[in-house]
């Protein structure tokens, strides 16, 4: 239907293709490339309505060997992006024309996406910069709180997860933690629960009911209501390096190195119901798959595949 092409000025580990997930708003889609190229495009025609380069416009100087990885976020009608500049760590833009609404100073980027949620009774933007976890006021950009974990040098790739007013955070040096919030919206720096053994470097956990599922060489299942206690874990050849998870109440799709596993989310032991090979070649789909209705779209390197999952 249409194609958007532009030069990628540089060379990154794992190639120069975009890392982020497109954000759709009515008839527009917002696309952020690995070098900071942000485009607003008409989703029907492919016409570029506006564009800007976040790295150049905000003079972000930090080295990013993996590029921009945080997906654009829509909060209260504003488009939130993460240039990672000293003067503009987070920025709110008008989605209609790309004009700046506010910017807030801070540190360079992490590699995860930001989320929006109500914590401690306050709507907040929550996510990682290069060395800390934080919450920001979506109306003004003011930083509300800052939390540095005891172990330094996390890459901060997994995205935080809102769980019943609490915050689930997982990183490779500090494990998986569950935080609660005070009534004034500030985070309690002492974790409500912690599991140091589940320490993913790239995969974001998924919460289904009381259970937390995540890939870190093994497929893990924890119970967050029981102090992040381990329910089960299982080893599989397709999950040696990375895995993306899509879940429903009863089923779990785990996409690993060229294979998809289907599991039951409710069992006391891991139960693989079926598996299918996605790519015959050893192609690793680092991008998170997209589920549209009953169709699963998977991108790996220079390949795109659509699978019909059925009912």
GROMACS .gro file of N, CA and C in nm, residues 56-164:
model
  327
   56UNK      N    1   1.890   1.500   1.693
   56UNK     CA    2   1.946   1.626   1.644
   56UNK      C    3   1.875   1.746   1.705
   57UNK      N    4   1.743   1.742   1.710
   57UNK     CA    5   1.667   1.858   1.758
   57UNK      C    6   1.697   1.890   1.905
   58UNK      N    7   1.719   1.785   1.986
   58UNK     CA    8   1.741   1.808   2.129
   58UNK      C    9   1.886   1.787   2.171
   59UNK      N   10   1.974   1.767   2.073
   59UNK     CA   11   2.117   1.759   2.098
   59UNK      C   12   2.150   1.648   2.198
   60UNK      N   13   2.096   1.530   2.175
   60UNK     CA   14   2.126   1.414   2.259
   60UNK      C   15   2.263   1.360   2.220
   61UNK      N   16   2.353   1.350   2.317
   61UNK     CA   17   2.492   1.318   2.285
   61UNK      C   18   2.535   1.179   2.329
   62UNK      N   19   2.457   1.113   2.411
   62UNK     CA   20   2.499   0.983   2.465
   62UNK      C   21   2.510   0.880   2.353
   63UNK      N   22   2.612   0.794   2.364
   63UNK     CA   23   2.626   0.684   2.269
   63UNK      C   24   2.516   0.582   2.294
   64UNK      N   25   2.454   0.534   2.186
   64UNK     CA   26   2.347   0.435   2.197
   64UNK      C   27   2.374   0.322   2.097
   65UNK      N   28   2.452   0.222   2.137
   65UNK     CA   29   2.489   0.116   2.042
   65UNK      C   30   2.370   0.036   1.990
   66UNK      N   31   2.256   0.042   2.060
   66UNK     CA   32   2.136  -0.031   2.015
   66UNK      C   33   2.029   0.064   1.961
   67UNK      N   34   2.055   0.193   1.964
   67UNK     CA   35   1.961   0.288   1.906
   67UNK      C   36   1.844   0.321   1.997
   68UNK      N   37   1.751   0.400   1.944
   68UNK     CA   38   1.629   0.436   2.017
   68UNK      C   39   1.535   0.315   2.021
   69UNK      N   40   1.499   0.274   2.141
   69UNK     CA   41   1.418   0.153   2.159
   69UNK      C   42   1.284   0.180   2.227
   70UNK      N   43   1.266   0.296   2.288
   70UNK     CA   44   1.143   0.327   2.359
   70UNK      C   45   1.033   0.373   2.264
   71UNK      N   46   0.921   0.303   2.264
   71UNK     CA   47   0.811   0.335   2.172
   71UNK      C   48   0.740   0.464   2.213
   72UNK      N   49   0.689   0.542   2.118
   72UNK     CA   50   0.608   0.660   2.151
   72UNK      C   51   0.487   0.619   2.235
   73UNK      N   52   0.442   0.714   2.319
   73UNK     CA   53   0.333   0.688   2.413
   73UNK      C   54   0.234   0.803   2.407
   74UNK      N   55   0.106   0.773   2.411
   74UNK     CA   56   0.003   0.877   2.413
   74UNK      C   57  -0.057   0.886   2.552
   75UNK      N   58  -0.047   1.004   2.615
   75UNK     CA   59  -0.100   1.025   2.750
   75UNK      C   60  -0.176   1.158   2.752
   76UNK      N   61  -0.304   1.153   2.789
   76UNK     CA   62  -0.386   1.274   2.797
   76UNK      C   63  -0.379   1.359   2.670
   77UNK      N   64  -0.375   1.294   2.556
   77UNK     CA   65  -0.374   1.365   2.428
   77UNK      C   66  -0.238   1.411   2.382
   78UNK      N   67  -0.133   1.391   2.463
   78UNK     CA   68   0.002   1.431   2.426
   78UNK      C   69   0.083   1.311   2.380
   79UNK      N   70   0.173   1.334   2.286
   79UNK     CA   71   0.264   1.232   2.238
   79UNK      C   72   0.393   1.242   2.319
   80UNK      N   73   0.425   1.137   2.393
   80UNK     CA   74   0.542   1.136   2.480
   80UNK      C   75   0.654   1.059   2.413
   81UNK      N   76   0.771   1.123   2.400
   81UNK     CA   77   0.889   1.059   2.342
   81UNK      C   78   1.007   1.084   2.435
   82UNK      N   79   1.114   1.009   2.412
   82UNK     CA   80   1.228   1.005   2.505
   82UNK      C   81   1.357   1.034   2.429
   83UNK      N   82   1.386   1.164   2.400
   83UNK     CA   83   1.509   1.195   2.329
   83UNK      C   84   1.636   1.156   2.403
   84UNK      N   85   1.630   1.158   2.538
   84UNK     CA   86   1.748   1.121   2.616
   84UNK      C   87   1.856   1.228   2.617
   85UNK      N   88   1.816   1.353   2.601
   85UNK     CA   89   1.911   1.464   2.605
   85UNK      C   90   1.918   1.523   2.745
   86UNK      N   91   2.028   1.589   2.776
   86UNK     CA   92   2.044   1.649   2.908
   86UNK      C   93   1.933   1.750   2.937
   87UNK      N   94   1.895   1.827   2.836
   87UNK     CA   95   1.790   1.928   2.854
   87UNK      C   96   1.651   1.876   2.822
   88UNK      N   97   1.644   1.755   2.767
   88UNK     CA   98   1.515   1.701   2.722
   88UNK      C   99   1.519   1.548   2.731
   89UNK      N  100   1.514   1.500   2.854
   89UNK     CA  101   1.511   1.355   2.872
   89UNK      C  102   1.378   1.299   2.822
   90UNK      N  103   1.269   1.365   2.861
   90UNK     CA  104   1.135   1.333   2.812
   90UNK      C  105   1.076   1.459   2.748
   91UNK      N  106   0.994   1.438   2.644
   91UNK     CA  107   0.932   1.550   2.574
   91UNK      C  108   0.788   1.514   2.542
   92UNK      N  109   0.697   1.612   2.557
   92UNK     CA  110   0.558   1.596   2.514
   92UNK      C  111   0.537   1.679   2.389
   93UNK      N  112   0.479   1.617   2.287
   93UNK     CA  113   0.452   1.684   2.160
   93UNK      C  114   0.303   1.685   2.130
   94UNK      N  115   0.261   1.784   2.052
   94UNK     CA  116   0.125   1.785   2.000
   94UNK      C  117   0.119   1.684   1.885
   95UNK      N  118   0.035   1.581   1.894
   95UNK     CA  119   0.032   1.480   1.788
   95UNK      C  120  -0.009   1.536   1.652
   96UNK      N  121  -0.081   1.648   1.651
   96UNK     CA  122  -0.131   1.702   1.524
   96UNK      C  123  -0.020   1.762   1.439
   97UNK      N  124   0.076   1.830   1.504
   97UNK     CA  125   0.177   1.901   1.427
   97UNK      C  126   0.320   1.878   1.476
   98UNK      N  127   0.338   1.804   1.585
   98UNK     CA  128   0.472   1.777   1.636
   98UNK      C  129   0.533   1.888   1.718
   99UNK      N  130   0.457   1.993   1.746
   99UNK     CA  131   0.513   2.104   1.825
   99UNK      C  132   0.526   2.064   1.971
  100UNK      N  133   0.633   2.115   2.032
  100UNK     CA  134   0.663   2.080   2.171
  100UNK      C  135   0.564   2.143   2.267
  101UNK      N  136   0.518   2.066   2.364
  101UNK     CA  137   0.431   2.115   2.471
  101UNK      C  138   0.511   2.135   2.598
  102UNK      N  139   0.593   2.037   2.634
  102UNK     CA  140   0.688   2.054   2.744
  102UNK      C  141   0.808   1.962   2.723
  103UNK      N  142   0.915   1.994   2.791
  103UNK     CA  143   1.031   1.905   2.796
  103UNK      C  144   1.085   1.909   2.938
  104UNK      N  145   1.152   1.803   2.977
  104UNK     CA  146   1.205   1.796   3.113
  104UNK      C  147   1.349   1.749   3.107
  105UNK      N  148   1.440   1.812   3.183
  105UNK     CA  149   1.580   1.770   3.180
  105UNK      C  150   1.600   1.636   3.250
  106UNK      N  151   1.713   1.574   3.223
  106UNK     CA  152   1.741   1.446   3.288
  106UNK      C  153   1.857   1.375   3.224
  107UNK      N  154   1.853   1.242   3.233
  107UNK     CA  155   1.965   1.159   3.189
  107UNK      C  156   1.938   1.101   3.050
  108UNK      N  157   2.037   1.029   3.001
  108UNK     CA  158   2.026   0.962   2.871
  108UNK      C  159   1.926   0.847   2.878
  109UNK      N  160   1.898   0.789   2.762
  109UNK     CA  161   1.795   0.686   2.750
  109UNK      C  162   1.835   0.555   2.815
  110UNK      N  163   1.732   0.482   2.862
  110UNK     CA  164   1.743   0.338   2.876
  110UNK      C  165   1.699   0.277   2.744
  111UNK      N  166   1.669   0.147   2.748
  111UNK     CA  167   1.628   0.079   2.625
  111UNK      C  168   1.487   0.022   2.632
  112UNK      N  169   1.411   0.057   2.733
  112UNK     CA  170   1.273   0.011   2.743
  112UNK      C  171   1.177   0.123   2.709
  113UNK      N  172   1.050   0.088   2.699
  113UNK     CA  173   0.945   0.188   2.674
  113UNK      C  174   0.889   0.241   2.805
  114UNK      N  175   0.829   0.358   2.797
  114UNK     CA  176   0.760   0.417   2.912
  114UNK      C  177   0.614   0.371   2.912
  115UNK      N  178   0.552   0.374   3.029
  115UNK     CA  179   0.411   0.341   3.042
  115UNK      C  180   0.341   0.455   3.113
  116UNK      N  181   0.210   0.456   3.109
  116UNK     CA  182   0.129   0.551   3.187
  116UNK      C  183   0.035   0.471   3.275
  117UNK      N  184   0.019   0.516   3.399
  117UNK     CA  185  -0.071   0.447   3.491
  117UNK      C  186  -0.097   0.531   3.613
  118UNK      N  187  -0.194   0.489   3.690
  118UNK     CA  188  -0.228   0.558   3.814
  118UNK      C  189  -0.161   0.484   3.929
  119UNK      N  190  -0.068   0.552   3.994
  119UNK     CA  191   0.007   0.495   4.105
  119UNK      C  192  -0.003   0.588   4.225
  120UNK      N  193  -0.042   0.535   4.340
  120UNK     CA  194  -0.060   0.619   4.457
  120UNK      C  195  -0.164   0.727   4.433
  121UNK      N  196  -0.264   0.697   4.350
  121UNK     CA  197  -0.371   0.793   4.323
  121UNK      C  198  -0.337   0.899   4.221
  122UNK      N  199  -0.218   0.895   4.161
  122UNK     CA  200  -0.177   0.998   4.065
  122UNK      C  201  -0.143   0.934   3.930
  123UNK      N  202  -0.194   0.995   3.823
  123UNK     CA  203  -0.155   0.952   3.689
  123UNK      C  204  -0.009   0.989   3.666
  124UNK      N  205   0.071   0.892   3.624
  124UNK     CA  206   0.214   0.915   3.607
  124UNK      C  207   0.263   0.849   3.478
  125UNK      N  208   0.369   0.907   3.423
  125UNK     CA  209   0.449   0.840   3.321
  125UNK      C  210   0.564   0.772   3.395
  126UNK      N  211   0.584   0.645   3.372
  126UNK     CA  212   0.684   0.568   3.447
  126UNK      C  213   0.776   0.495   3.349
  127UNK      N  214   0.905   0.497   3.380
  127UNK     CA  215   1.000   0.424   3.296
  127UNK      C  216   1.142   0.446   3.343
  128UNK      N  217   1.237   0.392   3.265
  128UNK     CA  218   1.379   0.400   3.298
  128UNK      C  219   1.450   0.505   3.213
  129UNK      N  220   1.546   0.574   3.274
  129UNK     CA  221   1.649   0.639   3.195
  129UNK      C  222   1.772   0.548   3.203
  130UNK      N  223   1.889   0.600   3.175
  130UNK     CA  224   2.005   0.512   3.166
  130UNK      C  225   2.045   0.449   3.299
  131UNK      N  226   2.011   0.512   3.411
  131UNK     CA  227   2.058   0.458   3.539
  131UNK      C  228   1.955   0.459   3.650
  132UNK      N  229   1.831   0.493   3.621
  132UNK     CA  230   1.732   0.499   3.729
  132UNK      C  231   1.591   0.474   3.675
  133UNK      N  232   1.502   0.444   3.769
  133UNK     CA  233   1.359   0.431   3.741
  133UNK      C  234   1.293   0.558   3.790
  134UNK      N  235   1.190   0.606   3.720
  134UNK     CA  236   1.130   0.732   3.762
  134UNK      C  237   0.984   0.744   3.724
  135UNK      N  238   0.920   0.844   3.787
  135UNK     CA  239   0.783   0.880   3.754
  135UNK      C  240   0.775   1.027   3.721
  136UNK      N  241   0.694   1.064   3.620
  136UNK     CA  242   0.683   1.202   3.574
  136UNK      C  243   0.537   1.243   3.566
  137UNK      N  244   0.511   1.371   3.593
  137UNK     CA  245   0.377   1.427   3.581
  137UNK      C  246   0.346   1.447   3.433
  138UNK      N  247   0.242   1.384   3.378
  138UNK     CA  248   0.215   1.396   3.235
  138UNK      C  249   0.170   1.535   3.192
  139UNK      N  250   0.123   1.619   3.285
  139UNK     CA  251   0.077   1.754   3.249
  139UNK      C  252   0.193   1.852   3.234
  140UNK      N  253   0.297   1.835   3.317
  140UNK     CA  254   0.405   1.933   3.320
  140UNK      C  255   0.542   1.876   3.284
  141UNK      N  256   0.558   1.744   3.294
  141UNK     CA  257   0.688   1.683   3.274
  141UNK      C  258   0.775   1.681   3.399
  142UNK      N  259   0.725   1.735   3.510
  142UNK     CA  260   0.803   1.736   3.633
  142UNK      C  261   0.831   1.594   3.681
  143UNK      N  262   0.956   1.572   3.719
  143UNK     CA  263   0.990   1.439   3.773
  143UNK      C  264   0.940   1.430   3.917
  144UNK      N  265   0.864   1.325   3.946
  144UNK     CA  266   0.801   1.309   4.077
  144UNK      C  267   0.886   1.228   4.173
  145UNK      N  268   0.957   1.130   4.122
  145UNK     CA  269   1.041   1.046   4.207
  145UNK      C  270   1.149   0.979   4.124
  146UNK      N  271   1.249   0.930   4.193
  146UNK     CA  272   1.365   0.866   4.129
  146UNK      C  273   1.409   0.749   4.216
  147UNK      N  274   1.439   0.637   4.154
  147UNK     CA  275   1.482   0.519   4.228
  147UNK      C  276   1.600   0.455   4.155
  148UNK      N  277   1.714   0.451   4.224
  148UNK     CA  278   1.831   0.383   4.171
  148UNK      C  279   1.846   0.249   4.242
  149UNK      N  280   1.855   0.138   4.168
  149UNK     CA  281   1.866   0.007   4.233
  149UNK      C  282   2.003  -0.012   4.295
  150UNK      N  283   2.015  -0.109   4.388
  150UNK     CA  284   2.144  -0.130   4.455
  150UNK      C  285   2.256  -0.172   4.360
  151UNK      N  286   2.224  -0.256   4.262
  151UNK     CA  287   2.326  -0.299   4.165
  151UNK      C  288   2.320  -0.207   4.043
  152UNK      N  289   2.433  -0.151   4.007
  152UNK     CA  290   2.438  -0.054   3.898
  152UNK      C  291   2.451  -0.123   3.762
  153UNK      N  292   2.444  -0.040   3.657
  153UNK     CA  293   2.475  -0.080   3.519
  153UNK      C  294   2.374  -0.174   3.456
  154UNK      N  295   2.247  -0.167   3.497
  154UNK     CA  296   2.143  -0.235   3.422
  154UNK      C  297   2.130  -0.170   3.284
  155UNK      N  298   2.101  -0.250   3.181
  155UNK     CA  299   2.073  -0.194   3.049
  155UNK      C  300   1.932  -0.134   3.044
  156UNK      N  301   1.845  -0.177   3.134
  156UNK     CA  302   1.707  -0.125   3.142
  156UNK      C  303   1.633  -0.142   3.009
  157UNK      N  304   1.628  -0.268   2.965
  157UNK     CA  305   1.557  -0.302   2.842
  157UNK      C  306   1.411  -0.339   2.868
  158UNK      N  307   1.381  -0.430   2.963
  158UNK     CA  308   1.240  -0.466   2.986
  158UNK      C  309   1.157  -0.346   3.030
  159UNK      N  310   1.034  -0.341   2.983
  159UNK     CA  311   0.942  -0.232   3.017
  159UNK      C  312   0.874  -0.261   3.151
  160UNK      N  313   0.863  -0.162   3.241
  160UNK     CA  314   0.788  -0.183   3.367
  160UNK      C  315   0.642  -0.218   3.339
  161UNK      N  316   0.580  -0.289   3.433
  161UNK     CA  317   0.443  -0.335   3.417
  161UNK      C  318   0.359  -0.288   3.535
  162UNK      N  319   0.243  -0.227   3.507
  162UNK     CA  320   0.148  -0.189   3.612
  162UNK      C  321   0.068  -0.312   3.653
  163UNK      N  322   0.065  -0.338   3.786
  163UNK     CA  323  -0.004  -0.456   3.839
  163UNK      C  324  -0.088  -0.413   3.959
  164UNK      N  325  -0.217  -0.391   3.937
  164UNK     CA  326  -0.308  -0.362   4.047
  164UNK      C  327  -0.259  -0.244   4.133
   0.00000   0.00000   0.00000
